Amino acid sequence: MIVPYMGQFDVIVLWPFAKLRGKPVVLDLFLSLYDTVVNDRKMVKPGSLVARCLKKVERLSCRSANRNLLDTQTHARRIATLFDLNPDTVDAEPVGAEPGAFANVPPRCAHNGSVNILFYGQLIPLHGVETILKAARSERGRHHQRRILGSGQDQSTVADALASGDCAHVKWDHWVPYEDLAEAIEQADVCLSIFGISGKAASVVPNKVYQSLFAKRSVITRDAPAMREFFRPGRSCAAPCSSG
């Protein structure tokens, strides 16, 4: 029995029925709600009643499954440690991207003028918007055109930077329809991935990396153990760099 993403509560209900029928249960965990809400986004205080309840429920759901799937082996080890799980019950499957949506993007064309750099996402702490804007406002960064697509928890950071009048070379669109995302990537020379400093940020390789590579664009991302599971500096199209 395969329980898809966001099935933490479903697997607890389904587990006894699967047990009675002798069927193994695979939970496509993808991410931990506790790790995301408490450790990464810091929306709930660690040790609070909500945090403790969420952790207990999610630990129970992971232990109810015969196999839990994350996106990287680094992430899998993190979750096994976080919930004290048997490492043999946690594994990884890369998230990938839809080839039909992104593989048909034309290759980058050489052109005169500044480099066009794109970031898209939900502007959550994992994305490291502060680092993206710091690079954009640096002496070298001002020579390149930047586009940010998205809105979310840290969007005020973008709004404040643009309101300062110091980011004329940065364009911000709160969102575009998903079907138009490939077109936005087509207009870019380079795509950005994530630059957050949390343990979760070091453990994942998000969809945007695979989507941009399918679209034949170079990707700049933070250096992290998860990224190095798949990419190597000098031998890959994804260039890990220090998030500091």
Short mmCIF file of C-alpha atoms in Angstrom, two decimals:
data_model
loop_
_atom_site.label_atom_id
_atom_site.label_comp_id
_atom_site.label_asym_id
_atom_site.label_seq_id
_atom_site.Cartn_x
_atom_site.Cartn_y
_atom_site.Cartn_z
CA MET A 1 0.00 0.00 0.00
CA ILE A 2 1.46 3.34 -1.08
CA VAL A 3 0.38 6.44 0.85
CA PRO A 4 1.18 9.64 -1.11
CA TYR A 5 2.58 12.97 0.09
CA MET A 6 0.82 14.59 3.07
CA GLY A 7 -0.37 11.17 4.20
CA GLN A 8 1.02 11.34 7.75
CA PHE A 9 -2.43 11.07 9.30
CA ASP A 10 -3.81 8.69 6.67
CA VAL A 11 -1.11 6.08 7.27
CA ILE A 12 -2.01 5.85 10.96
CA VAL A 13 -5.60 4.98 10.02
CA LEU A 14 -4.63 2.61 7.22
CA TRP A 15 -1.86 0.75 9.06
CA PRO A 16 -4.05 -1.75 11.01
CA PHE A 17 -5.97 -2.71 7.85
CA ALA A 18 -2.73 -3.22 5.91
CA LYS A 19 -1.38 -5.26 8.83
CA LEU A 20 -4.44 -7.52 8.81
CA ARG A 21 -4.02 -8.16 5.09
CA GLY A 22 -0.27 -8.66 5.37
CA LYS A 23 0.49 -5.75 3.05
CA PRO A 24 3.55 -3.50 3.53
CA VAL A 25 2.95 0.24 3.75
CA VAL A 26 5.12 2.80 1.95
CA LEU A 27 4.73 6.44 3.02
CA ASP A 28 5.88 9.05 0.52
CA LEU A 29 6.78 11.42 3.33
CA PHE A 30 8.70 13.88 1.10
CA LEU A 31 9.09 16.22 4.04
CA SER A 32 8.44 16.30 7.76
CA LEU A 33 5.70 18.66 8.91
CA TYR A 34 7.40 18.97 12.30
CA ASP A 35 10.82 19.71 10.81
CA THR A 36 9.31 22.22 8.39
CA VAL A 37 7.05 24.12 10.78
CA VAL A 38 9.26 24.05 13.89
CA ASN A 39 12.89 23.84 12.77
CA ASP A 40 12.88 25.41 9.31
CA ARG A 41 10.08 27.97 9.16
CA LYS A 42 10.07 28.56 12.94
CA MET A 43 6.30 29.08 12.95
CA VAL A 44 5.90 27.05 16.15
CA LYS A 45 8.19 27.29 19.16
CA PRO A 46 10.24 24.12 19.90
CA GLY A 47 9.03 22.40 23.04
CA SER A 48 5.58 23.96 22.86
CA LEU A 49 2.47 21.81 23.18
CA VAL A 50 1.76 22.07 19.46
CA ALA A 51 5.34 21.13 18.58
CA ARG A 52 5.37 18.14 20.94
CA CYS A 53 2.02 16.85 19.67
CA LEU A 54 3.04 17.25 16.04
CA LYS A 55 6.30 15.40 16.61
CA LYS A 56 4.59 12.52 18.40
CA VAL A 57 1.95 12.12 15.70
CA GLU A 58 4.51 12.26 12.90
CA ARG A 59 6.80 9.79 14.65
CA LEU A 60 3.83 7.43 14.97
CA SER A 61 2.99 7.78 11.29
CA CYS A 62 6.59 7.08 10.25
CA ARG A 63 6.75 4.04 12.51
CA SER A 64 3.44 2.79 11.10
CA ALA A 65 5.00 2.57 7.64
CA ASN A 66 7.35 -0.18 6.52
CA ARG A 67 9.21 2.31 4.36
CA ASN A 68 9.36 6.12 4.41
CA LEU A 69 10.56 7.98 1.32
CA LEU A 70 12.39 11.33 1.29
CA ASP A 71 14.06 13.14 -1.61
CA THR A 72 17.72 12.55 -0.67
CA GLN A 73 19.70 10.12 1.45
CA THR A 74 20.86 13.09 3.55
CA HIS A 75 17.25 14.00 4.22
CA ALA A 76 16.41 10.36 4.96
CA ARG A 77 19.14 10.16 7.60
CA ARG A 78 17.96 13.44 9.11
CA ILE A 79 14.40 12.19 9.49
CA ALA A 80 15.54 8.82 10.87
CA THR A 81 17.52 10.65 13.55
CA LEU A 82 14.79 13.19 14.25
CA PHE A 83 12.13 10.54 14.92
CA ASP A 84 14.42 7.78 16.18
CA LEU A 85 13.49 5.45 13.31
CA ASN A 86 15.13 2.26 12.17
CA PRO A 87 17.39 3.47 9.30
CA ASP A 88 16.27 0.48 7.23
CA THR A 89 12.75 1.93 7.14
CA VAL A 90 13.84 5.23 5.57
CA ASP A 91 14.97 5.62 1.97
CA ALA A 92 15.21 8.25 -0.75
CA GLU A 93 13.84 8.91 -4.23
CA PRO A 94 14.83 12.12 -6.06
CA VAL A 95 11.90 14.42 -6.82
CA GLY A 96 12.90 15.07 -10.45
CA ALA A 97 10.84 17.18 -12.86
CA GLU A 98 8.28 16.78 -15.62
CA PRO A 99 10.33 16.38 -18.83
CA GLY A 100 7.40 17.40 -21.04
CA ALA A 101 7.06 20.75 -19.28
CA PHE A 102 10.73 21.72 -19.18
CA ALA A 103 12.78 19.62 -21.62
CA ASN A 104 11.35 21.55 -24.57
CA VAL A 105 12.71 24.89 -23.42
CA PRO A 106 15.14 26.14 -26.11
CA PRO A 107 18.83 26.27 -25.15
CA ARG A 108 20.19 29.55 -23.87
CA CYS A 109 21.20 31.91 -26.66
CA ALA A 110 24.36 33.98 -26.34
CA HIS A 111 23.60 37.70 -26.16
CA ASN A 112 25.21 41.01 -25.38
CA GLY A 113 24.45 42.83 -22.18
CA SER A 114 23.83 41.71 -18.63
CA VAL A 115 23.15 38.18 -17.44
CA ASN A 116 19.50 37.40 -16.67
CA ILE A 117 19.16 35.55 -13.36
CA LEU A 118 15.91 33.92 -12.23
CA PHE A 119 14.67 32.72 -8.86
CA TYR A 120 11.22 31.26 -8.35
CA GLY A 121 9.65 29.77 -5.27
CA GLN A 122 7.38 30.34 -2.30
CA LEU A 123 9.85 32.65 -0.53
CA ILE A 124 10.13 30.46 2.55
CA PRO A 125 13.16 30.50 4.89
CA LEU A 126 14.60 27.42 3.19
CA HIS A 127 15.05 29.49 0.02
CA GLY A 128 17.35 32.02 1.67
CA VAL A 129 15.91 35.19 0.16
CA GLU A 130 18.25 37.33 2.23
CA THR A 131 21.27 35.72 0.57
CA ILE A 132 19.73 36.13 -2.90
CA LEU A 133 19.13 39.83 -2.28
CA LYS A 134 22.54 40.33 -0.69
CA ALA A 135 24.14 38.97 -3.86
CA ALA A 136 21.89 41.13 -6.01
CA ARG A 137 22.90 44.30 -4.13
CA SER A 138 26.63 43.53 -4.18
CA GLU A 139 28.96 45.43 -6.48
CA ARG A 140 29.17 42.52 -8.92
CA GLY A 141 25.50 41.64 -8.55
CA ARG A 142 24.34 45.02 -9.73
CA HIS A 143 25.64 44.26 -13.22
CA HIS A 144 23.04 41.52 -13.72
CA GLN A 145 19.29 41.62 -14.22
CA ARG A 146 17.36 39.66 -11.60
CA ARG A 147 13.82 38.34 -11.59
CA ILE A 148 12.11 36.91 -8.53
CA LEU A 149 8.89 34.95 -8.95
CA GLY A 150 6.85 34.03 -5.90
CA SER A 151 5.33 35.07 -2.60
CA GLY A 152 5.32 33.61 0.87
CA GLN A 153 6.60 33.88 4.42
CA ASP A 154 9.65 36.04 3.60
CA GLN A 155 8.12 38.21 0.90
CA SER A 156 8.38 41.29 3.15
CA THR A 157 12.16 40.99 2.80
CA VAL A 158 11.82 41.39 -0.96
CA ALA A 159 9.28 44.18 -0.62
CA ASP A 160 11.56 46.12 1.74
CA ALA A 161 14.56 45.72 -0.56
CA LEU A 162 12.65 47.00 -3.56
CA ALA A 163 11.08 49.84 -1.59
CA SER A 164 14.56 51.06 -0.61
CA GLY A 165 15.18 52.07 -4.21
CA ASP A 166 18.42 50.09 -4.18
CA CYS A 167 17.26 47.27 -6.45
CA ALA A 168 16.29 48.82 -9.77
CA HIS A 169 17.81 45.79 -11.50
CA VAL A 170 15.50 43.38 -9.60
CA LYS A 171 12.01 42.63 -10.90
CA TRP A 172 9.51 40.91 -8.60
CA ASP A 173 6.38 39.12 -9.78
CA HIS A 174 4.29 37.63 -7.00
CA TRP A 175 3.53 34.59 -9.13
CA VAL A 176 2.95 33.28 -12.64
CA PRO A 177 0.71 30.39 -13.74
CA TYR A 178 2.57 27.09 -13.58
CA GLU A 179 2.16 26.60 -17.32
CA ASP A 180 4.09 29.86 -17.87
CA LEU A 181 7.02 28.84 -15.68
CA ALA A 182 8.92 27.23 -18.56
CA GLU A 183 8.69 30.51 -20.46
CA ALA A 184 10.15 32.38 -17.49
CA ILE A 185 13.05 29.93 -17.38
CA GLU A 186 13.54 30.36 -21.15
CA GLN A 187 14.15 34.08 -20.61
CA ALA A 188 16.85 33.36 -18.01
CA ASP A 189 20.54 32.66 -18.49
CA VAL A 190 21.01 31.28 -14.97
CA CYS A 191 18.55 29.92 -12.40
CA LEU A 192 18.94 30.03 -8.63
CA SER A 193 18.08 27.22 -6.24
CA ILE A 194 18.12 27.52 -2.42
CA PHE A 195 20.40 29.32 0.02
CA GLY A 196 18.79 28.76 3.42
CA ILE A 197 21.02 27.92 6.38
CA SER A 198 18.79 25.43 8.22
CA GLY A 199 19.48 21.74 8.61
CA LYS A 200 16.56 21.01 6.33
CA ALA A 201 17.95 23.33 3.64
CA ALA A 202 21.17 21.31 3.73
CA SER A 203 19.21 18.08 3.29
CA VAL A 204 17.11 18.64 0.18
CA VAL A 205 17.42 19.06 -3.58
CA PRO A 206 14.24 20.87 -4.66
CA ASN A 207 12.24 20.50 -7.87
CA LYS A 208 13.56 23.80 -9.21
CA VAL A 209 17.05 22.30 -9.61
CA TYR A 210 15.82 19.48 -11.83
CA GLN A 211 13.37 21.70 -13.68
CA SER A 212 16.07 24.23 -14.55
CA LEU A 213 18.52 21.53 -15.62
CA PHE A 214 15.86 19.89 -17.79
CA ALA A 215 15.46 23.33 -19.36
CA LYS A 216 19.18 23.36 -20.10
CA ARG A 217 19.99 26.21 -17.72
CA SER A 218 22.90 26.40 -15.32
CA VAL A 219 21.92 26.45 -11.67
CA ILE A 220 23.59 28.18 -8.72
CA THR A 221 22.74 26.75 -5.30
CA ARG A 222 24.03 26.55 -1.76
CA ASP A 223 26.66 23.95 -1.02
CA ALA A 224 25.24 21.09 1.04
CA PRO A 225 25.63 17.34 1.58
CA ALA A 226 22.37 16.66 -0.26
CA MET A 227 23.48 18.60 -3.35
CA ARG A 228 26.75 16.69 -3.45
CA GLU A 229 24.84 13.42 -3.62
CA PHE A 230 24.03 14.34 -7.22
CA PHE A 231 26.31 17.19 -8.32
CA ARG A 232 30.05 17.86 -8.22
CA PRO A 233 31.74 21.25 -8.74
CA GLY A 234 33.40 21.39 -12.13
CA ARG A 235 31.59 18.29 -13.40
CA SER A 236 27.94 19.33 -13.16
CA CYS A 237 25.56 21.99 -14.43
CA ALA A 238 24.66 22.84 -10.84
CA ALA A 239 27.29 24.95 -9.10
CA PRO A 240 27.28 24.66 -5.28
CA CYS A 241 28.43 27.77 -3.48
CA SER A 242 28.73 28.91 0.11
CA SER A 243 25.46 30.23 1.51
CA GLY A 244 27.38 32.71 3.61
#
